[in-house]
Amino acid sequence: MATEMRGEAAAKDEGKGKSAPRRTTPALFVRQVIAELRKVIWPTRRELVTYTTVSLVFVLIMVAIVSGFDYGLQKGIYEIFG
């Protein structure tokens, strides 16, 4: 079970009653967001263009596949009922 895999610190805190969590101030929140954004590895322009191109090509291929199925089913239904 997952609780058996936890470290000692987590096991010690499980039995204790916890008070209500403290609210984060907006200033602290903004500082934390900025700190997390600094950890992000931003893609280079070349990587960004590559990722965008791959995504667009994938979407276009999927649109073509779905359109082909739709067209085929439409023609089939018109032949059967039409």
Coordinates of C-alpha atoms in Angstrom, one line a residue:
M1 CA 0.0 0.0 0.0
A2 CA 1.2 3.5 -0.7
T3 CA 1.2 4.6 3.0
E4 CA 3.6 1.8 3.8
M5 CA 6.1 3.2 1.3
R6 CA 6.3 6.7 2.9
G7 CA 9.4 7.9 4.7
E8 CA 9.7 8.2 8.5
A9 CA 8.8 11.9 8.6
A10 CA 5.5 11.3 6.9
A11 CA 4.7 8.4 9.2
K12 CA 5.4 10.5 12.3
D13 CA 3.1 13.3 11.2
E14 CA 0.1 11.1 10.3
G15 CA -1.1 10.7 13.8
K16 CA -0.9 14.3 14.9
G17 CA -3.9 16.6 14.7
K18 CA -3.2 19.4 12.3
S19 CA -4.4 23.0 12.7
A20 CA -6.0 24.8 9.8
P21 CA -3.6 25.7 7.0
R22 CA -2.4 29.3 7.0
R23 CA -3.4 31.4 4.0
T24 CA -0.8 32.6 1.6
T25 CA -0.5 36.3 1.1
P26 CA -0.7 37.6 -2.5
A27 CA 2.9 38.9 -2.3
L28 CA 4.1 35.5 -1.2
F29 CA 2.1 33.8 -3.9
V30 CA 3.7 36.0 -6.6
R31 CA 7.2 35.3 -5.2
Q32 CA 6.6 31.6 -5.3
V33 CA 5.2 31.8 -8.8
I34 CA 8.3 33.7 -10.0
A35 CA 10.6 31.2 -8.2
E36 CA 8.9 28.3 -10.0
L37 CA 9.1 30.0 -13.4
R38 CA 12.8 30.4 -12.9
K39 CA 13.1 26.6 -12.6
V40 CA 11.5 26.1 -16.0
I41 CA 13.7 25.2 -18.9
W42 CA 12.3 27.4 -21.7
P43 CA 12.7 26.0 -25.2
T44 CA 14.9 27.7 -27.7
R45 CA 13.3 29.4 -30.8
R46 CA 14.3 26.4 -32.9
E47 CA 12.8 23.9 -30.5
L48 CA 9.6 26.0 -30.3
V49 CA 9.3 26.1 -34.1
T50 CA 9.9 22.4 -34.3
Y51 CA 7.3 21.6 -31.6
T52 CA 4.8 23.9 -33.2
T53 CA 5.3 22.4 -36.7
V54 CA 5.0 18.8 -35.3
S55 CA 1.8 19.7 -33.5
L56 CA 0.2 21.4 -36.5
V57 CA 1.2 18.5 -38.8
F58 CA -0.3 16.0 -36.3
V59 CA -3.5 18.0 -36.1
L60 CA -3.8 18.3 -39.9
I61 CA -3.3 14.5 -40.2
M62 CA -5.9 13.8 -37.6
V63 CA -8.4 16.2 -39.3
A64 CA -7.8 14.4 -42.6
I65 CA -8.4 11.0 -41.0
V66 CA -11.6 12.0 -39.3
S67 CA -12.8 13.8 -42.4
G68 CA -12.1 10.7 -44.5
F69 CA -14.1 8.5 -42.1
D70 CA -16.9 11.0 -42.0
Y71 CA -17.0 11.3 -45.8
G72 CA -16.9 7.5 -46.2
L73 CA -19.7 6.9 -43.6
Q74 CA -21.8 9.7 -45.3
K75 CA -21.5 8.1 -48.7
G76 CA -22.2 4.6 -47.2
I77 CA -25.4 5.9 -45.4
Y78 CA -26.5 7.7 -48.6
E79 CA -26.0 4.4 -50.6
I80 CA -28.0 2.4 -48.0
F81 CA -30.8 4.8 -47.3
G82 CA -30.6 7.1 -50.0

